[in-house]
PDB file of C-alpha atoms in Angstrom:
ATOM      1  CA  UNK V 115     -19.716  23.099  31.113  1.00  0.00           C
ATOM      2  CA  UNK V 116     -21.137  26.423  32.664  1.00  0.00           C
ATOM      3  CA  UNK V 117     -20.858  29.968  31.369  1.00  0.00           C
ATOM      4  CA  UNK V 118     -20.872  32.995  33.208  1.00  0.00           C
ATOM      5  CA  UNK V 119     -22.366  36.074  31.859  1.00  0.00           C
ATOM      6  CA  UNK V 120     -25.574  38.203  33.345  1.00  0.00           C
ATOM      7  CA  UNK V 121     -26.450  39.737  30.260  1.00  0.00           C
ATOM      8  CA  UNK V 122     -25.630  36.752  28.171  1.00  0.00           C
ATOM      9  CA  UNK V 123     -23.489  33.248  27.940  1.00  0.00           C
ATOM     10  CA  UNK V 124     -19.882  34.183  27.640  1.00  0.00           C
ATOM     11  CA  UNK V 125     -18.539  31.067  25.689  1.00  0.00           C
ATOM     12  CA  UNK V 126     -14.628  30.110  26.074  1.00  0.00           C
ATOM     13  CA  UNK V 127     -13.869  32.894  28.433  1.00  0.00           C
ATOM     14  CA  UNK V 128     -12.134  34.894  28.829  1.00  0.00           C
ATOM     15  CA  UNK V 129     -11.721  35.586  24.835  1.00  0.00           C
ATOM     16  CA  UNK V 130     -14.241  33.310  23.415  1.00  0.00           C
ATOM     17  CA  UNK V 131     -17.410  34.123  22.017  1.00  0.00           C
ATOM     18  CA  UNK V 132     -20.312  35.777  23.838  1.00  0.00           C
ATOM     19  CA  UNK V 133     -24.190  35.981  23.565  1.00  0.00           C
ATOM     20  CA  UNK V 134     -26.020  39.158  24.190  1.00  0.00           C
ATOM     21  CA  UNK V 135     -29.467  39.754  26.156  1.00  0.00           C
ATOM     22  CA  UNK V 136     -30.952  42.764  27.286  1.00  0.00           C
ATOM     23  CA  UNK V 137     -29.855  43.430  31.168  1.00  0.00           C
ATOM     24  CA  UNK V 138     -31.349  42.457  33.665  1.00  0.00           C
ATOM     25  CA  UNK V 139     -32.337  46.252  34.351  1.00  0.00           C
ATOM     26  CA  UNK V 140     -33.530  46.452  31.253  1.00  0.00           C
ATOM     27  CA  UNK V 141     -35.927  43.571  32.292  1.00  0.00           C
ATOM     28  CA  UNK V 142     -37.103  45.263  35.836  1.00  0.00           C
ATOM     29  CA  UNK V 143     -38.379  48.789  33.977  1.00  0.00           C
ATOM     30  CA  UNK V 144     -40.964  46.056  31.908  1.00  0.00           C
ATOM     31  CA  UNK V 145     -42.531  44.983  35.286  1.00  0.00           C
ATOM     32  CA  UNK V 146     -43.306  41.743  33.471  1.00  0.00           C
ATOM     33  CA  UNK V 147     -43.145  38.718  34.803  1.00  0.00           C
ATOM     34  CA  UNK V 148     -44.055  36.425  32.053  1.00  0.00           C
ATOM     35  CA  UNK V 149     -41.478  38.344  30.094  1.00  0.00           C
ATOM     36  CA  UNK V 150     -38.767  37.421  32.592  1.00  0.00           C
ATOM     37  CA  UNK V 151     -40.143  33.730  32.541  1.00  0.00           C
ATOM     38  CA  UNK V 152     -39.482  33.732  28.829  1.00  0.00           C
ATOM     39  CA  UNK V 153     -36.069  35.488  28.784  1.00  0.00           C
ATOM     40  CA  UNK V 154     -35.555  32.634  31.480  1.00  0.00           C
ATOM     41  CA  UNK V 155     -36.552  30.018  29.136  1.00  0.00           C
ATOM     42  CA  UNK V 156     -35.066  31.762  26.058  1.00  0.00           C
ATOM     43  CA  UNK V 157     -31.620  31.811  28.038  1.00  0.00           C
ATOM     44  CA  UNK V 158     -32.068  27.627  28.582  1.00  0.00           C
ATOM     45  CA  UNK V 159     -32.615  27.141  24.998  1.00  0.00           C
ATOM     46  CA  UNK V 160     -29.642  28.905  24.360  1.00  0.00           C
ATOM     47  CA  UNK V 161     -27.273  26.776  26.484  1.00  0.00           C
ATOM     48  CA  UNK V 162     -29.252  23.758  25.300  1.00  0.00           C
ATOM     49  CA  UNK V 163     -28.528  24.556  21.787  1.00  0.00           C
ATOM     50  CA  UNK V 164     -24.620  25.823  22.209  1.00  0.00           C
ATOM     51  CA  UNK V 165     -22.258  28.018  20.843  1.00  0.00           C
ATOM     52  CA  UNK V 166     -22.607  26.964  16.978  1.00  0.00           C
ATOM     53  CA  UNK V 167     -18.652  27.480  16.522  1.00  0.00           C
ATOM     54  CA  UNK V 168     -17.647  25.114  18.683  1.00  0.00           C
ATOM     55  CA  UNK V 169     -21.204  23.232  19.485  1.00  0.00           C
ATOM     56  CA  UNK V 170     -20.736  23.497  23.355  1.00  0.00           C
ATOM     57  CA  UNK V 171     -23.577  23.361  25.652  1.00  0.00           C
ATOM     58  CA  UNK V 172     -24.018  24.882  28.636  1.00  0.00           C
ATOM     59  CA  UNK V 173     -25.679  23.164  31.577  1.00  0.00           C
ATOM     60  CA  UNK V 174     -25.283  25.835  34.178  1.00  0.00           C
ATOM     61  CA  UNK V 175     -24.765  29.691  33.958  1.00  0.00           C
ATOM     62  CA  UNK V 176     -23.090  31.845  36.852  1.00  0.00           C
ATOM     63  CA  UNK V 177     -26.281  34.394  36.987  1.00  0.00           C
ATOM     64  CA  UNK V 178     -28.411  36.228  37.342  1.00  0.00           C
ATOM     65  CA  UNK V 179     -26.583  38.546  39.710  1.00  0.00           C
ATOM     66  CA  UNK V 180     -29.591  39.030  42.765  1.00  0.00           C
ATOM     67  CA  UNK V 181     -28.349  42.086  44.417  1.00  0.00           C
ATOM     68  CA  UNK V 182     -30.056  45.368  45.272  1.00  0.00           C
ATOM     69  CA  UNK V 183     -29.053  48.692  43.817  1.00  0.00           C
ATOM     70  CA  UNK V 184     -27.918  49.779  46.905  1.00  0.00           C
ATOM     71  CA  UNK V 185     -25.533  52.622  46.066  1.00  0.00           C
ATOM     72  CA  UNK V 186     -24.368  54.431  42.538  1.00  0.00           C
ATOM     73  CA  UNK V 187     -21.072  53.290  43.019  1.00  0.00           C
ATOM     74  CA  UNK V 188     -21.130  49.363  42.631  1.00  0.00           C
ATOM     75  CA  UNK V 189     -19.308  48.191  40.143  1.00  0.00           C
ATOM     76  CA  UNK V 190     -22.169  45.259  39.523  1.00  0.00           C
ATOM     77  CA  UNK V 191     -25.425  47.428  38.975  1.00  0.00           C
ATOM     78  CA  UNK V 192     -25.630  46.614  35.212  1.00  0.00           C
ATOM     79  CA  UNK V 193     -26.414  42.998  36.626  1.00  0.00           C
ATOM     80  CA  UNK V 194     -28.590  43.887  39.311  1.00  0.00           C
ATOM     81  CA  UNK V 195     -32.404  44.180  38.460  1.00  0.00           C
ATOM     82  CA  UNK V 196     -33.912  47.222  40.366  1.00  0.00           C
ATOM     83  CA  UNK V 197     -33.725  49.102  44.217  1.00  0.00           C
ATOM     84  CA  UNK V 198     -37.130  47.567  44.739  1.00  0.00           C
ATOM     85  CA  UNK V 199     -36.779  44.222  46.282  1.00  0.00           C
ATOM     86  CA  UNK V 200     -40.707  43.145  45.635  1.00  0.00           C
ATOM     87  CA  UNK V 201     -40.398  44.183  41.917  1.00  0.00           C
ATOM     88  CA  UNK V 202     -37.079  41.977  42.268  1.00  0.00           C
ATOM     89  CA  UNK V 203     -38.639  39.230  44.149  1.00  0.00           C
ATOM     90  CA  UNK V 204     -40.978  38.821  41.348  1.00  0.00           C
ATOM     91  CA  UNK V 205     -39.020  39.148  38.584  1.00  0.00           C
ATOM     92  CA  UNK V 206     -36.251  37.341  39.451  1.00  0.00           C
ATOM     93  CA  UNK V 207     -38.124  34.350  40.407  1.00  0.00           C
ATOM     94  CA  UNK V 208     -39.723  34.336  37.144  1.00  0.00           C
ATOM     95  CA  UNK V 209     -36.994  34.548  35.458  1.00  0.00           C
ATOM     96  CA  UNK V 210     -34.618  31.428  37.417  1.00  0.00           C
ATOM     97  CA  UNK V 211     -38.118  29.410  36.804  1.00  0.00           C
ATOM     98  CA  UNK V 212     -37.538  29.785  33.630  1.00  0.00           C
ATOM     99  CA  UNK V 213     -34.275  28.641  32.982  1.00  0.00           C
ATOM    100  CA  UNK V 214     -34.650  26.119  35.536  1.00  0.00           C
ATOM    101  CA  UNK V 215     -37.623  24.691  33.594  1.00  0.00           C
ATOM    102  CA  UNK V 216     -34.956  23.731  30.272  1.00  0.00           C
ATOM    103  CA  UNK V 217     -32.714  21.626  33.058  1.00  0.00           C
ATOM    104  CA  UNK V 218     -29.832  24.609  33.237  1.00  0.00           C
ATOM    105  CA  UNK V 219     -28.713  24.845  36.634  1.00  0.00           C
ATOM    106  CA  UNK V 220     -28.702  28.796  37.429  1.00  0.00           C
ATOM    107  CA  UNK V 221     -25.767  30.415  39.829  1.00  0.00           C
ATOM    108  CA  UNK V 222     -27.301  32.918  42.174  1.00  0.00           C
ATOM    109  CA  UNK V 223     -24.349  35.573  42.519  1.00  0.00           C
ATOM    110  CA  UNK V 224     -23.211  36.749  45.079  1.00  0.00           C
ATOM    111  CA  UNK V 225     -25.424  36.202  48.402  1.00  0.00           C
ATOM    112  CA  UNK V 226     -24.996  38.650  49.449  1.00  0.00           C
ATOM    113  CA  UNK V 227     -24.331  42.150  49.637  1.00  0.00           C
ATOM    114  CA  UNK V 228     -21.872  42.529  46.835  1.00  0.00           C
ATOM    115  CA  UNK V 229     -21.979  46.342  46.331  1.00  0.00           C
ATOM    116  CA  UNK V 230     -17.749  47.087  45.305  1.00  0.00           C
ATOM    117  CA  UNK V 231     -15.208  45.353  42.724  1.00  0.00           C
ATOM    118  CA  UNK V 232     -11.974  46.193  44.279  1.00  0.00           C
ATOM    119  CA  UNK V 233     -11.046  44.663  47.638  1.00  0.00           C
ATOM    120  CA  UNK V 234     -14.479  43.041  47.124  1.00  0.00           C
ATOM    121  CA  UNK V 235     -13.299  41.268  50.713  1.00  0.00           C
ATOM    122  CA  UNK V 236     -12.533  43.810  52.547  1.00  0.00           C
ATOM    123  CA  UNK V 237     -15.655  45.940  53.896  1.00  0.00           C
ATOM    124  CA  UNK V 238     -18.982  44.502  56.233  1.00  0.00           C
ATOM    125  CA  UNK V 239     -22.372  45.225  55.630  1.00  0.00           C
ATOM    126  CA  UNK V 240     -23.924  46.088  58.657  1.00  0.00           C
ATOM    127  CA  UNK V 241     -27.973  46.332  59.019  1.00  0.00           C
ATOM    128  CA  UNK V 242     -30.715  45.265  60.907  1.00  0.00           C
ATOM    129  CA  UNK V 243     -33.161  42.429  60.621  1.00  0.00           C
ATOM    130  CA  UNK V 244     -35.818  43.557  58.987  1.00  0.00           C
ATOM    131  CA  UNK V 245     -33.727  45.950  56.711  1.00  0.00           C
ATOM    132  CA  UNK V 246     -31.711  42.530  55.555  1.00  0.00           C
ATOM    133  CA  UNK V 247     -35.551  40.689  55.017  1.00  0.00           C
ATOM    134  CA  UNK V 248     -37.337  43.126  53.881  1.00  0.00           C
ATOM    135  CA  UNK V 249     -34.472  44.920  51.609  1.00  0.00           C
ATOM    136  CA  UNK V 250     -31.463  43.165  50.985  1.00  0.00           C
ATOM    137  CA  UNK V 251     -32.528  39.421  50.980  1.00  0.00           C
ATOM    138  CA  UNK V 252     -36.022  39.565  49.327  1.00  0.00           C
ATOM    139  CA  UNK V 253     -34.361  39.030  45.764  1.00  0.00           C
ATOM    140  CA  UNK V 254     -32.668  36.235  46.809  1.00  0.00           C
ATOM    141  CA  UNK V 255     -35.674  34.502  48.400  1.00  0.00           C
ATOM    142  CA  UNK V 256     -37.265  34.929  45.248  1.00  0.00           C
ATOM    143  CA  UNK V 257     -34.631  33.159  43.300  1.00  0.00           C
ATOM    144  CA  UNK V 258     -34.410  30.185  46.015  1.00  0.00           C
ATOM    145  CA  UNK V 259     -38.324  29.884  46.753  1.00  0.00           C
ATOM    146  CA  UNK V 260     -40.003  31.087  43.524  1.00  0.00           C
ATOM    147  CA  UNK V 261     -37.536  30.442  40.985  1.00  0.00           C
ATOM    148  CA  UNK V 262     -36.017  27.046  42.521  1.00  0.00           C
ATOM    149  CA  UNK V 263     -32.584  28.316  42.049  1.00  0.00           C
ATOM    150  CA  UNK V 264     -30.081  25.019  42.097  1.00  0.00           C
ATOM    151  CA  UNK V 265     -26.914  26.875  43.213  1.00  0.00           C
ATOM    152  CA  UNK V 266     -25.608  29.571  44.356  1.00  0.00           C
ATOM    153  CA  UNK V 267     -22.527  31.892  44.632  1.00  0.00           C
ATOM    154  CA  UNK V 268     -21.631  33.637  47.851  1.00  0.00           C
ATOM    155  CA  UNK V 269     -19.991  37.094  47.692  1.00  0.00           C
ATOM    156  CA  UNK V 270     -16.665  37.701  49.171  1.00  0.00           C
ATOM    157  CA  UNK V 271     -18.035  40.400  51.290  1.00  0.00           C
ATOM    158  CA  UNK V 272     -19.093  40.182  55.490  1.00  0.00           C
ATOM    159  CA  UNK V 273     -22.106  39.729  57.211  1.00  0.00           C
ATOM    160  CA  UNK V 274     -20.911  43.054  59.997  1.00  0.00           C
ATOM    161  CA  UNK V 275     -17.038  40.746  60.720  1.00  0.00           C
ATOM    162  CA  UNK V 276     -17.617  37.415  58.746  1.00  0.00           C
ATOM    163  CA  UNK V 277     -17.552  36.469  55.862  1.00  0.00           C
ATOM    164  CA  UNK V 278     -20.882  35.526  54.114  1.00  0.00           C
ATOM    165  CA  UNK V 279     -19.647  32.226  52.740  1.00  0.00           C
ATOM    166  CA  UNK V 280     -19.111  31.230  56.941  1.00  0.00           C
ATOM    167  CA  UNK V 281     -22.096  32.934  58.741  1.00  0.00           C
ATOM    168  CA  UNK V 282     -23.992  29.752  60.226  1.00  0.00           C
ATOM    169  CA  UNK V 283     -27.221  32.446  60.264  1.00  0.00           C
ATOM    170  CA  UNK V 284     -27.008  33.151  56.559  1.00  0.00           C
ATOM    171  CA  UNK V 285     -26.502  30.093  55.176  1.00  0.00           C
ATOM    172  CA  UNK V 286     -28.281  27.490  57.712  1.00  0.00           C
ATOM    173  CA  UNK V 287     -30.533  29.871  59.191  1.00  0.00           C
ATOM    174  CA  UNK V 288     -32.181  31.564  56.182  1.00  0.00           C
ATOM    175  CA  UNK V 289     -30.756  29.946  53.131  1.00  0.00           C
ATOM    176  CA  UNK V 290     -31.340  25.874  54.534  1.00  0.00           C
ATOM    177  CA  UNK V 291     -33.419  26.636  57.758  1.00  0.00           C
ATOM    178  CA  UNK V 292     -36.100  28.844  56.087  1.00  0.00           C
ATOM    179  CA  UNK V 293     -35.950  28.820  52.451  1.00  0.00           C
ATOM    180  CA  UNK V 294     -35.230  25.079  52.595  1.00  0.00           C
ATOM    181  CA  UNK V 295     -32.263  25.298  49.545  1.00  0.00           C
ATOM    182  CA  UNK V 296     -29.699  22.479  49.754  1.00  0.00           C
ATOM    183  CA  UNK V 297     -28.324  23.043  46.201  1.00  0.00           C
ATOM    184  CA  UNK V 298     -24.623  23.940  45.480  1.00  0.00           C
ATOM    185  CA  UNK V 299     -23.079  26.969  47.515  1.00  0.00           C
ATOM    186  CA  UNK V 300     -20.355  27.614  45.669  1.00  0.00           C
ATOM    187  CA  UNK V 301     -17.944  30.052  47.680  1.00  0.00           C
TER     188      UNK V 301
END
């Protein structure tokens, strides 16, 4: 099965048991990145070994979240690393490597732009190029190209009027076309 949980496996949701890791904020003030390898690898010897209650193993985990902290107000920014998307680039891509290296398939959430909870589907990001490249998408690339992230999970939000999970530049153009992933999308 998979398990969702940034700051830990959340076994049985919703009311099963959980695990708990430092977030992933915590992680970005170390600026260490053979300390988010190991978390990484730590995390896949958790969900190798199970939940000792009921001795399930996890082979893929819906996380880490790869957004930027791009405003107080999202409802996510526990799960998100840091504002600075080379510190994130680095970490991040440590940290997926890591996991990735014990066989658990990791879930990038949410490509991208997922900066509100409620009506999550309802508002458009709207930037230019190299403000998406240099800003918004530079975590990611460091899950897919660094890390070798297996999956990931689009957010429910739009690229200016579409929706991420259907905009042919996001997900062939960048995501296949440049950063050659051709894991799981899940939408």
């Amino acid at each position: 099965p998979n398990a969702d949980g940034p700051a830990g496996f959340i076994y049985g949701a919703p009311s099963g048991t959980y695990s708990f890791w430092c977030c992933d904020t915590v992680l970005a003030s170390t600026y260490n990145t053979d300390l988010a390898y190991e978390k990484g690898r730590a995390m896949g010897n958790e969900a190798l070994w199970g939940n000792g209650s009921n001795n399930s193993r996890i082979g893929g985990w819906y996380a880490p979240a790869v957004n930027i902290h791009r405003s107080p107000f999202s409802g996510r920014n526990f799960e998100y690393l840091s504002e600075d998307s080379v510190l994130y680039y680095e970490l991040i891509g440590s940290q997926v490597a890591g996991t990735e290296s014990k066989g658990v398939t990791v879930s990038i959430k949410h490509f991208f732009a997922n900066d509100q909870e409620q009506n999550r589907g309802t508002y458009g990001v709207f930037a230019n190029e190299q403000a998406l490249r240099e800003i918004y998408l530079r975590p990611f690339e460091g899950a897919f190209v660094k890390g070798g992230a297996t999956t990931t999970m689009t957010s429910n939000a739009r690229a200016g009027f579409r929706y991420v999970g259907e905009t042919d530049g996001l997900i062939n153009g960048i995501l296949h076309g440049e950063w050659d992933f051709y894991g799981v999308i899940i939408t």
